[in-house]
Amino acid sequence: MRAVARAQPNIALIKYWGKRDSERNLPAVGSISVTLDELFTRMSVQLSDSPGADTLTVNGEPSAKMLPRISRCIDRVLGENRPAANVASDCNFPIAAGLASSASAFAAAVIATAAAAGREFSSAELASLAGAASGSAARSLYGGFVELENSDDDDISVSSLAAPDDWPLSVVVAITSSDSKPLGSGEAMERSRETSPFYANWVSNQGVDLDAARTAIAERDFRSLATVAEHNCLKMHSVMWASRPAIVYWNSATLNCLQTIRALQADGVDVFFTIDAGPQVKAICAPGAEADVRAALDAADGVQATMRSGLGPGAVVEQAA
Ligand code: DP6
């Protein structure tokens, strides 16, 4: 009746931004990400003998804020008529700062809950359950390069495009602020859909970027992947900036990091940036480029710390009893 699962966050290279059905949390666009290895969420789900109130701790502290979303996620996996769950989540990176902590948390929650209850689900069912909790969580079920496909039917599908060892890129994360983000990504996406004049264009052009990224990954073509990923990231932020009220997650150090990365590129270093719903900058590095990238970002004005990670595996159940 207890299981522990571990899942890693993922960083989108081609972004999910916008929902076509917010009730069921279906994305408006497909997306492509890389799953990390060094950063993780470990979640223990213990099912009691009877129904009752769930409990949740995050890094040892009770978390009233996340509890309703975790409870709804467990409801979806087991049905609403279920035993109470005691959930303990531990995360080795800053939460709610644009580092996709919800992706690793909900991927871990879904598979730990299923294992605690001794329930088997197909990969498609797991993707739908994780995606219903948080769109990006479905991608953390898989390792390496992962695509979330958005078709017109009711479900999403997730598949692996390449294993971590097929193309061992690494990611340096530059932390420019450890404050919680002012606006959650779900709410921000809805505001973009409702108010941004660029939103419809963003959705209709996503297929072109997905095709280019898929080809670049298949051919291990770093420069092409860099070009399309930076374009897609800046396009997503342009949609946000043009929303009303504007959604601006960047700070001045975010922009310093972009300039640092542009300077590295001018020197021939294989690196590109991406930024999610927060002020941190993720620098994706070709094998061999990481040390130079990290040193340069550590020295950028306003960077508080850097973290690094290689690419890692999908979510796994570590214990079930
Ligand atoms: C900018 O998966 O957090 O990181 O489905 O509302 O939980 P919800 O959204 P979430 O959004 C992630 C947005 C992003 C881009 C991405 O990861 O693709």
mmCIF file of C-alpha atoms and ligand atoms in Angstrom:
data_model
loop_
_atom_site.group_PDB
_atom_site.id
_atom_site.type_symbol
_atom_site.label_atom_id
_atom_site.label_comp_id
_atom_site.label_asym_id
_atom_site.label_seq_id
_atom_site.Cartn_x
_atom_site.Cartn_y
_atom_site.Cartn_z
ATOM 1 C CA MET A 1 0.000 0.000 0.000
ATOM 2 C CA ARG A 2 3.034 2.295 -0.210
ATOM 3 C CA ALA A 3 5.176 3.091 -3.205
ATOM 4 C CA VAL A 4 8.000 5.493 -3.942
ATOM 5 C CA ALA A 5 8.625 6.871 -7.434
ATOM 6 C CA ARG A 6 11.279 9.141 -8.808
ATOM 7 C CA ALA A 7 10.859 11.467 -11.781
ATOM 8 C CA GLN A 8 13.062 14.109 -13.341
ATOM 9 C CA PRO A 9 11.929 17.486 -14.655
ATOM 10 C CA ASN A 10 12.080 18.105 -18.367
ATOM 11 C CA ILE A 11 12.988 21.192 -20.328
ATOM 12 C CA ALA A 12 10.916 21.946 -23.423
ATOM 13 C CA LEU A 13 12.855 22.789 -26.587
ATOM 14 C CA ILE A 14 9.612 23.254 -28.517
ATOM 15 C CA LYS A 15 7.148 24.652 -26.019
ATOM 16 C CA TYR A 16 3.715 23.724 -24.804
ATOM 17 C CA TRP A 17 1.866 27.011 -24.347
ATOM 18 C CA GLY A 18 -1.918 27.050 -24.503
ATOM 19 C CA LYS A 19 -4.756 24.610 -23.935
ATOM 20 C CA ARG A 20 -7.386 23.543 -26.423
ATOM 21 C CA ASP A 21 -9.525 22.155 -23.595
ATOM 22 C CA SER A 22 -8.810 23.562 -20.164
ATOM 23 C CA GLU A 23 -11.332 21.250 -18.428
ATOM 24 C CA ARG A 24 -9.406 18.181 -19.533
ATOM 25 C CA ASN A 25 -6.082 19.999 -19.716
ATOM 26 C CA LEU A 26 -5.497 19.093 -23.361
ATOM 27 C CA PRO A 27 -2.681 21.122 -24.959
ATOM 28 C CA ALA A 28 -3.294 23.333 -27.993
ATOM 29 C CA VAL A 29 0.117 22.413 -29.462
ATOM 30 C CA GLY A 30 2.565 19.526 -29.499
ATOM 31 C CA SER A 31 5.906 19.930 -27.739
ATOM 32 C CA ILE A 32 9.384 18.386 -27.562
ATOM 33 C CA SER A 33 11.535 18.238 -24.442
ATOM 34 C CA VAL A 34 14.632 16.729 -22.882
ATOM 35 C CA THR A 35 14.389 14.889 -19.581
ATOM 36 C CA LEU A 36 17.105 15.699 -17.041
ATOM 37 C CA ASP A 37 18.905 13.335 -14.686
ATOM 38 C CA GLU A 38 20.578 15.186 -11.779
ATOM 39 C CA LEU A 39 17.469 17.057 -10.660
ATOM 40 C CA PHE A 40 14.570 15.014 -9.385
ATOM 41 C CA THR A 41 11.391 14.667 -7.349
ATOM 42 C CA ARG A 42 11.026 11.580 -5.177
ATOM 43 C CA MET A 43 7.461 10.936 -4.084
ATOM 44 C CA SER A 44 6.131 8.457 -1.580
ATOM 45 C CA VAL A 45 2.418 7.619 -1.687
ATOM 46 C CA GLN A 46 0.990 5.636 1.204
ATOM 47 C CA LEU A 47 -2.647 4.549 0.891
ATOM 48 C CA SER A 48 -4.520 4.106 4.155
ATOM 49 C CA ASP A 49 -7.251 1.503 4.792
ATOM 50 C CA SER A 50 -10.163 3.881 4.550
ATOM 51 C CA PRO A 51 -11.337 7.070 2.831
ATOM 52 C CA GLY A 52 -10.472 10.372 4.502
ATOM 53 C CA ALA A 53 -8.405 13.500 4.042
ATOM 54 C CA ASP A 54 -5.134 13.264 2.129
ATOM 55 C CA THR A 55 -1.949 14.757 3.537
ATOM 56 C CA LEU A 56 1.044 16.169 1.676
ATOM 57 C CA THR A 57 4.488 17.269 2.738
ATOM 58 C CA VAL A 58 6.948 18.884 0.352
ATOM 59 C CA ASN A 59 10.564 18.717 1.496
ATOM 60 C CA GLY A 60 9.310 17.810 4.980
ATOM 61 C CA GLU A 61 6.854 20.742 5.347
ATOM 62 C CA PRO A 62 3.043 20.422 5.041
ATOM 63 C CA SER A 63 1.950 21.941 1.722
ATOM 64 C CA ALA A 64 -1.654 23.168 1.707
ATOM 65 C CA LYS A 65 -1.083 24.883 -1.650
ATOM 66 C CA MET A 66 -0.219 21.779 -3.695
ATOM 67 C CA LEU A 67 -2.511 19.380 -1.804
ATOM 68 C CA PRO A 68 -5.726 19.951 -3.857
ATOM 69 C CA ARG A 69 -3.890 19.310 -7.158
ATOM 70 C CA ILE A 70 -2.227 16.180 -5.780
ATOM 71 C CA SER A 71 -5.575 14.922 -4.418
ATOM 72 C CA ARG A 72 -7.261 15.489 -7.799
ATOM 73 C CA CYS A 73 -4.397 13.685 -9.508
ATOM 74 C CA ILE A 74 -4.821 10.679 -7.186
ATOM 75 C CA ASP A 75 -8.612 10.797 -7.791
ATOM 76 C CA ARG A 76 -8.009 10.472 -11.507
ATOM 77 C CA VAL A 77 -5.723 7.464 -11.015
ATOM 78 C CA LEU A 78 -7.868 5.584 -8.470
ATOM 79 C CA GLY A 79 -11.346 7.101 -8.783
ATOM 80 C CA GLU A 80 -12.926 9.417 -6.237
ATOM 81 C CA ASN A 81 -14.098 6.613 -3.966
ATOM 82 C CA ARG A 82 -10.646 5.709 -2.699
ATOM 83 C CA PRO A 83 -8.558 5.408 0.456
ATOM 84 C CA ALA A 84 -6.880 8.511 1.851
ATOM 85 C CA ALA A 85 -3.296 9.055 0.734
ATOM 86 C CA ASN A 86 -0.342 10.300 2.730
ATOM 87 C CA VAL A 87 2.059 11.815 0.252
ATOM 88 C CA ALA A 88 5.634 12.953 0.896
ATOM 89 C CA SER A 89 7.457 14.720 -1.907
ATOM 90 C CA ASP A 90 11.130 15.640 -1.901
ATOM 91 C CA CYS A 91 12.706 17.733 -4.544
ATOM 92 C CA ASN A 92 16.411 18.609 -4.903
ATOM 93 C CA PHE A 93 15.924 21.853 -6.867
ATOM 94 C CA PRO A 94 14.011 25.137 -6.279
ATOM 95 C CA ILE A 95 10.252 24.669 -6.583
ATOM 96 C CA ALA A 96 7.948 27.044 -8.500
ATOM 97 C CA ALA A 97 10.707 29.040 -10.148
ATOM 98 C CA GLY A 98 10.175 27.962 -13.733
ATOM 99 C CA LEU A 99 12.093 24.703 -13.411
ATOM 100 C CA ALA A 100 9.193 22.387 -14.198
ATOM 101 C CA SER A 101 8.834 21.077 -10.654
ATOM 102 C CA SER A 102 5.193 20.262 -11.446
ATOM 103 C CA ALA A 103 6.288 18.008 -14.323
ATOM 104 C CA SER A 104 8.445 15.770 -12.156
ATOM 105 C CA ALA A 105 5.991 15.941 -9.224
ATOM 106 C CA PHE A 106 2.931 14.811 -11.188
ATOM 107 C CA ALA A 107 4.787 12.167 -13.205
ATOM 108 C CA ALA A 108 6.035 10.725 -9.899
ATOM 109 C CA ALA A 109 2.587 11.078 -8.276
ATOM 110 C CA VAL A 110 0.824 9.130 -11.036
ATOM 111 C CA ILE A 111 3.185 6.195 -11.113
ATOM 112 C CA ALA A 112 3.651 6.036 -7.311
ATOM 113 C CA THR A 113 -0.141 6.050 -6.805
ATOM 114 C CA ALA A 114 -0.684 3.324 -9.400
ATOM 115 C CA ALA A 115 2.081 1.191 -7.827
ATOM 116 C CA ALA A 116 0.798 1.771 -4.261
ATOM 117 C CA ALA A 117 -2.629 0.506 -5.357
ATOM 118 C CA GLY A 118 -1.153 -2.363 -7.384
ATOM 119 C CA ARG A 119 -2.857 -1.045 -10.525
ATOM 120 C CA GLU A 120 -1.444 -1.532 -14.041
ATOM 121 C CA PHE A 121 -1.970 1.143 -16.699
ATOM 122 C CA SER A 122 -0.918 1.261 -20.358
ATOM 123 C CA SER A 123 1.618 3.918 -21.371
ATOM 124 C CA ALA A 124 -1.186 5.838 -23.121
ATOM 125 C CA GLU A 125 -3.259 5.830 -19.938
ATOM 126 C CA LEU A 126 -0.296 6.985 -17.849
ATOM 127 C CA ALA A 127 0.377 9.827 -20.317
ATOM 128 C CA SER A 128 -3.259 10.950 -20.099
ATOM 129 C CA LEU A 129 -3.277 10.767 -16.306
ATOM 130 C CA ALA A 130 -0.018 12.716 -15.934
ATOM 131 C CA GLY A 131 -1.008 15.193 -18.674
ATOM 132 C CA ALA A 132 -4.373 15.857 -17.042
ATOM 133 C CA ALA A 133 -2.504 16.906 -13.878
ATOM 134 C CA SER A 134 0.067 19.030 -15.709
ATOM 135 C CA GLY A 135 0.679 19.022 -19.456
ATOM 136 C CA SER A 136 4.460 18.890 -19.157
ATOM 137 C CA ALA A 137 4.280 16.000 -16.633
ATOM 138 C CA ALA A 138 3.379 13.536 -19.394
ATOM 139 C CA ARG A 139 6.812 14.178 -20.974
ATOM 140 C CA SER A 140 8.650 13.289 -17.723
ATOM 141 C CA LEU A 141 7.357 9.713 -17.998
ATOM 142 C CA TYR A 142 10.027 9.162 -20.684
ATOM 143 C CA GLY A 143 13.756 9.753 -20.799
ATOM 144 C CA GLY A 144 15.976 11.525 -23.320
ATOM 145 C CA PHE A 145 14.243 13.459 -26.118
ATOM 146 C CA VAL A 146 10.475 13.243 -25.784
ATOM 147 C CA GLU A 147 7.617 14.396 -27.997
ATOM 148 C CA LEU A 148 4.102 15.068 -26.787
ATOM 149 C CA GLU A 149 1.805 14.801 -29.770
ATOM 150 C CA ASN A 150 -1.339 16.802 -29.894
ATOM 151 C CA SER A 151 -3.960 15.265 -32.154
ATOM 152 C CA ASP A 152 -7.610 16.151 -32.469
ATOM 153 C CA ASP A 153 -8.913 13.310 -30.360
ATOM 154 C CA ASP A 154 -9.408 13.353 -26.620
ATOM 155 C CA ASP A 155 -6.064 11.962 -25.638
ATOM 156 C CA ILE A 156 -2.479 13.032 -25.830
ATOM 157 C CA SER A 157 0.318 10.688 -26.755
ATOM 158 C CA VAL A 158 3.917 10.787 -25.663
ATOM 159 C CA SER A 159 6.863 9.022 -27.226
ATOM 160 C CA SER A 160 10.624 8.924 -27.006
ATOM 161 C CA LEU A 161 12.500 10.394 -30.000
ATOM 162 C CA ALA A 162 15.998 9.421 -28.784
ATOM 163 C CA ALA A 163 17.521 7.914 -25.651
ATOM 164 C CA PRO A 164 19.762 10.024 -23.376
ATOM 165 C CA ASP A 165 22.907 8.222 -24.566
ATOM 166 C CA ASP A 166 22.017 8.674 -28.242
ATOM 167 C CA TRP A 167 22.930 12.333 -28.014
ATOM 168 C CA PRO A 168 24.366 13.187 -24.580
ATOM 169 C CA LEU A 169 23.668 16.909 -24.429
ATOM 170 C CA SER A 170 23.794 18.655 -21.076
ATOM 171 C CA VAL A 171 21.895 21.519 -19.530
ATOM 172 C CA VAL A 172 23.235 24.351 -17.377
ATOM 173 C CA VAL A 173 20.521 26.171 -15.459
ATOM 174 C CA ALA A 174 21.288 29.749 -14.446
ATOM 175 C CA ILE A 175 19.222 30.748 -11.401
ATOM 176 C CA THR A 176 18.489 34.465 -11.589
ATOM 177 C CA SER A 177 15.853 34.573 -8.835
ATOM 178 C CA SER A 178 14.583 32.117 -6.248
ATOM 179 C CA ASP A 179 11.226 33.878 -5.735
ATOM 180 C CA SER A 180 8.027 31.998 -6.542
ATOM 181 C CA LYS A 181 6.678 32.992 -9.922
ATOM 182 C CA PRO A 182 3.971 35.681 -9.852
ATOM 183 C CA LEU A 183 1.586 33.842 -12.171
ATOM 184 C CA GLY A 184 1.291 30.075 -12.617
ATOM 185 C CA SER A 185 1.760 28.751 -16.141
ATOM 186 C CA GLY A 186 -1.804 27.377 -16.423
ATOM 187 C CA GLU A 187 -3.354 30.761 -15.686
ATOM 188 C CA ALA A 188 -0.813 32.546 -17.874
ATOM 189 C CA MET A 189 -1.616 30.273 -20.829
ATOM 190 C CA GLU A 190 -5.308 31.030 -20.505
ATOM 191 C CA ARG A 191 -4.589 34.748 -20.450
ATOM 192 C CA SER A 192 -2.493 34.376 -23.609
ATOM 193 C CA ARG A 193 -5.273 32.444 -25.340
ATOM 194 C CA GLU A 194 -7.878 35.025 -24.384
ATOM 195 C CA THR A 195 -5.929 38.236 -24.996
ATOM 196 C CA SER A 196 -2.730 37.839 -27.036
ATOM 197 C CA PRO A 197 -3.085 38.926 -30.676
ATOM 198 C CA PHE A 198 -0.232 36.506 -31.520
ATOM 199 C CA TYR A 199 -1.818 33.415 -29.969
ATOM 200 C CA ALA A 200 -3.630 32.007 -33.038
ATOM 201 C CA ASN A 201 -0.470 32.385 -35.080
ATOM 202 C CA TRP A 202 1.593 30.659 -32.409
ATOM 203 C CA VAL A 203 -0.723 27.642 -32.476
ATOM 204 C CA SER A 204 -0.921 27.392 -36.261
ATOM 205 C CA ASN A 205 2.869 27.599 -36.764
ATOM 206 C CA GLN A 206 3.889 25.059 -34.157
ATOM 207 C CA GLY A 207 3.929 22.151 -36.635
ATOM 208 C CA VAL A 208 6.770 23.757 -38.624
ATOM 209 C CA ASP A 209 8.960 24.045 -35.513
ATOM 210 C CA LEU A 210 8.119 20.502 -34.387
ATOM 211 C CA ASP A 211 9.148 19.124 -37.802
ATOM 212 C CA ALA A 212 12.425 21.058 -37.757
ATOM 213 C CA ALA A 213 13.271 19.926 -34.220
ATOM 214 C CA ARG A 214 12.398 16.285 -34.930
ATOM 215 C CA THR A 215 14.698 16.308 -37.984
ATOM 216 C CA ALA A 216 17.530 18.038 -36.078
ATOM 217 C CA ILE A 217 17.302 15.434 -33.300
ATOM 218 C CA ALA A 218 17.242 12.523 -35.772
ATOM 219 C CA GLU A 219 20.343 13.954 -37.514
ATOM 220 C CA ARG A 220 22.045 15.104 -34.260
ATOM 221 C CA ASP A 221 22.296 18.515 -35.896
ATOM 222 C CA PHE A 222 23.065 20.852 -32.970
ATOM 223 C CA ARG A 223 23.001 24.149 -34.890
ATOM 224 C CA SER A 224 19.603 23.419 -36.451
ATOM 225 C CA LEU A 225 18.162 22.390 -33.100
ATOM 226 C CA ALA A 226 19.614 25.566 -31.553
ATOM 227 C CA THR A 227 18.018 27.773 -34.206
ATOM 228 C CA VAL A 228 14.533 26.329 -33.968
ATOM 229 C CA ALA A 229 14.531 26.017 -30.150
ATOM 230 C CA GLU A 230 15.593 29.641 -29.570
ATOM 231 C CA HIS A 231 13.059 30.831 -32.138
ATOM 232 C CA ASN A 232 10.268 28.810 -30.517
ATOM 233 C CA CYS A 233 11.160 30.069 -27.033
ATOM 234 C CA LEU A 234 11.243 33.734 -28.066
ATOM 235 C CA LYS A 235 7.984 33.278 -29.977
ATOM 236 C CA MET A 236 6.289 31.851 -26.864
ATOM 237 C CA HIS A 237 7.523 34.778 -24.770
ATOM 238 C CA SER A 238 6.336 37.219 -27.460
ATOM 239 C CA VAL A 239 2.851 35.708 -27.125
ATOM 240 C CA MET A 240 3.090 36.303 -23.361
ATOM 241 C CA TRP A 241 4.463 39.845 -23.649
ATOM 242 C CA ALA A 242 1.593 40.784 -25.980
ATOM 243 C CA SER A 243 -1.025 39.413 -23.547
ATOM 244 C CA ARG A 244 -3.142 41.817 -21.501
ATOM 245 C CA PRO A 245 -2.016 42.417 -18.816
ATOM 246 C CA ALA A 246 1.433 41.525 -20.155
ATOM 247 C CA ILE A 247 3.125 38.404 -18.787
ATOM 248 C CA VAL A 248 6.849 39.067 -18.353
ATOM 249 C CA TYR A 249 8.783 36.432 -16.445
ATOM 250 C CA TRP A 250 12.241 37.802 -17.276
ATOM 251 C CA ASN A 251 14.448 39.988 -15.114
ATOM 252 C CA SER A 252 17.585 41.872 -16.081
ATOM 253 C CA ALA A 253 19.804 38.869 -15.281
ATOM 254 C CA THR A 254 17.712 36.738 -17.659
ATOM 255 C CA LEU A 255 18.693 39.096 -20.461
ATOM 256 C CA ASN A 256 22.343 39.146 -19.300
ATOM 257 C CA CYS A 257 22.374 35.358 -19.654
ATOM 258 C CA LEU A 258 21.003 35.600 -23.195
ATOM 259 C CA GLN A 259 23.780 38.039 -24.098
ATOM 260 C CA THR A 260 26.358 35.739 -22.493
ATOM 261 C CA ILE A 261 25.082 32.841 -24.580
ATOM 262 C CA ARG A 262 25.097 34.945 -27.758
ATOM 263 C CA ALA A 263 28.761 35.822 -27.039
ATOM 264 C CA LEU A 264 29.641 32.140 -26.539
ATOM 265 C CA GLN A 265 27.931 31.289 -29.839
ATOM 266 C CA ALA A 266 29.931 34.012 -31.578
ATOM 267 C CA ASP A 267 33.075 32.266 -30.257
ATOM 268 C CA GLY A 268 31.913 28.985 -31.803
ATOM 269 C CA VAL A 269 30.663 27.307 -28.606
ATOM 270 C CA ASP A 270 27.755 24.928 -29.229
ATOM 271 C CA VAL A 271 25.145 26.196 -26.819
ATOM 272 C CA PHE A 272 21.626 27.604 -27.018
ATOM 273 C CA PHE A 273 19.165 29.039 -24.546
ATOM 274 C CA THR A 274 15.620 28.356 -23.565
ATOM 275 C CA ILE A 275 13.399 30.016 -20.925
ATOM 276 C CA ASP A 276 10.123 28.793 -19.460
ATOM 277 C CA ALA A 277 7.497 30.389 -17.219
ATOM 278 C CA GLY A 278 10.086 31.900 -14.913
ATOM 279 C CA PRO A 279 13.259 33.998 -14.996
ATOM 280 C CA GLN A 280 15.811 31.153 -15.088
ATOM 281 C CA VAL A 281 17.809 30.501 -18.234
ATOM 282 C CA LYS A 282 18.510 26.974 -19.389
ATOM 283 C CA ALA A 283 21.581 26.622 -21.581
ATOM 284 C CA ILE A 284 21.602 23.449 -23.654
ATOM 285 C CA CYS A 285 25.180 22.410 -24.390
ATOM 286 C CA ALA A 286 26.739 20.029 -26.864
ATOM 287 C CA PRO A 287 29.076 17.420 -25.336
ATOM 288 C CA GLY A 288 32.313 19.173 -24.382
ATOM 289 C CA ALA A 289 30.862 22.711 -24.206
ATOM 290 C CA GLU A 290 29.448 22.555 -20.693
ATOM 291 C CA ALA A 291 32.456 23.757 -18.667
ATOM 292 C CA ASP A 292 32.867 26.947 -20.742
ATOM 293 C CA VAL A 293 29.135 27.636 -20.654
ATOM 294 C CA ARG A 294 28.899 27.177 -16.907
ATOM 295 C CA ALA A 295 31.909 29.396 -16.207
ATOM 296 C CA ALA A 296 30.476 32.150 -18.426
ATOM 297 C CA LEU A 297 27.011 31.981 -16.848
ATOM 298 C CA ASP A 298 28.456 31.917 -13.318
ATOM 299 C CA ALA A 299 30.170 35.195 -14.190
ATOM 300 C CA ALA A 300 27.062 36.836 -15.716
ATOM 301 C CA ASP A 301 25.671 39.799 -13.756
ATOM 302 C CA GLY A 302 22.788 38.825 -11.480
ATOM 303 C CA VAL A 303 23.218 35.050 -11.709
ATOM 304 C CA GLN A 304 22.793 33.650 -8.193
ATOM 305 C CA ALA A 305 23.913 30.098 -8.898
ATOM 306 C CA THR A 306 24.140 27.566 -11.679
ATOM 307 C CA MET A 307 23.192 23.894 -11.717
ATOM 308 C CA ARG A 308 24.016 21.311 -14.325
ATOM 309 C CA SER A 309 22.437 18.122 -15.502
ATOM 310 C CA GLY A 310 22.886 15.545 -18.189
ATOM 311 C CA LEU A 311 19.926 13.899 -19.886
ATOM 312 C CA GLY A 312 18.256 11.160 -17.923
ATOM 313 C CA PRO A 313 15.680 8.403 -17.883
ATOM 314 C CA GLY A 314 11.919 8.522 -17.481
ATOM 315 C CA ALA A 315 9.983 8.172 -14.242
ATOM 316 C CA VAL A 316 10.439 4.911 -12.322
ATOM 317 C CA VAL A 317 8.940 3.183 -9.318
ATOM 318 C CA GLU A 318 11.769 2.720 -6.820
ATOM 319 C CA GLN A 319 9.893 0.748 -4.143
ATOM 320 C CA ALA A 320 6.457 -0.762 -3.778
ATOM 321 C CA ALA A 321 5.230 -2.719 -0.794
HETATM 322 C C1 DP6 B 1 6.486 27.182 -20.282
HETATM 323 O O1 DP6 B 1 2.854 21.844 -17.788
HETATM 324 O O2 DP6 B 1 3.181 23.637 -16.031
HETATM 325 O O3 DP6 B 1 7.151 25.186 -19.161
HETATM 326 O O4 DP6 B 1 -0.623 21.900 -17.899
HETATM 327 O O5 DP6 B 1 -1.168 24.046 -16.785
HETATM 328 O O6 DP6 B 1 0.211 22.342 -15.565
HETATM 329 P P1 DP6 B 1 -0.172 22.945 -16.905
HETATM 330 O O7 DP6 B 1 1.137 23.653 -17.489
HETATM 331 P P2 DP6 B 1 2.666 23.247 -17.375
HETATM 332 O O8 DP6 B 1 3.256 24.241 -18.483
HETATM 333 C C2 DP6 B 1 4.570 24.227 -18.927
HETATM 334 C C3 DP6 B 1 4.830 25.444 -19.730
HETATM 335 C C4 DP6 B 1 6.266 25.665 -20.138
HETATM 336 C C5 DP6 B 1 6.570 25.046 -21.503
HETATM 337 C C6 DP6 B 1 6.738 23.545 -21.526
HETATM 338 O O9 DP6 B 1 7.181 22.940 -20.537
HETATM 339 O O10 DP6 B 1 6.473 22.972 -22.616
#
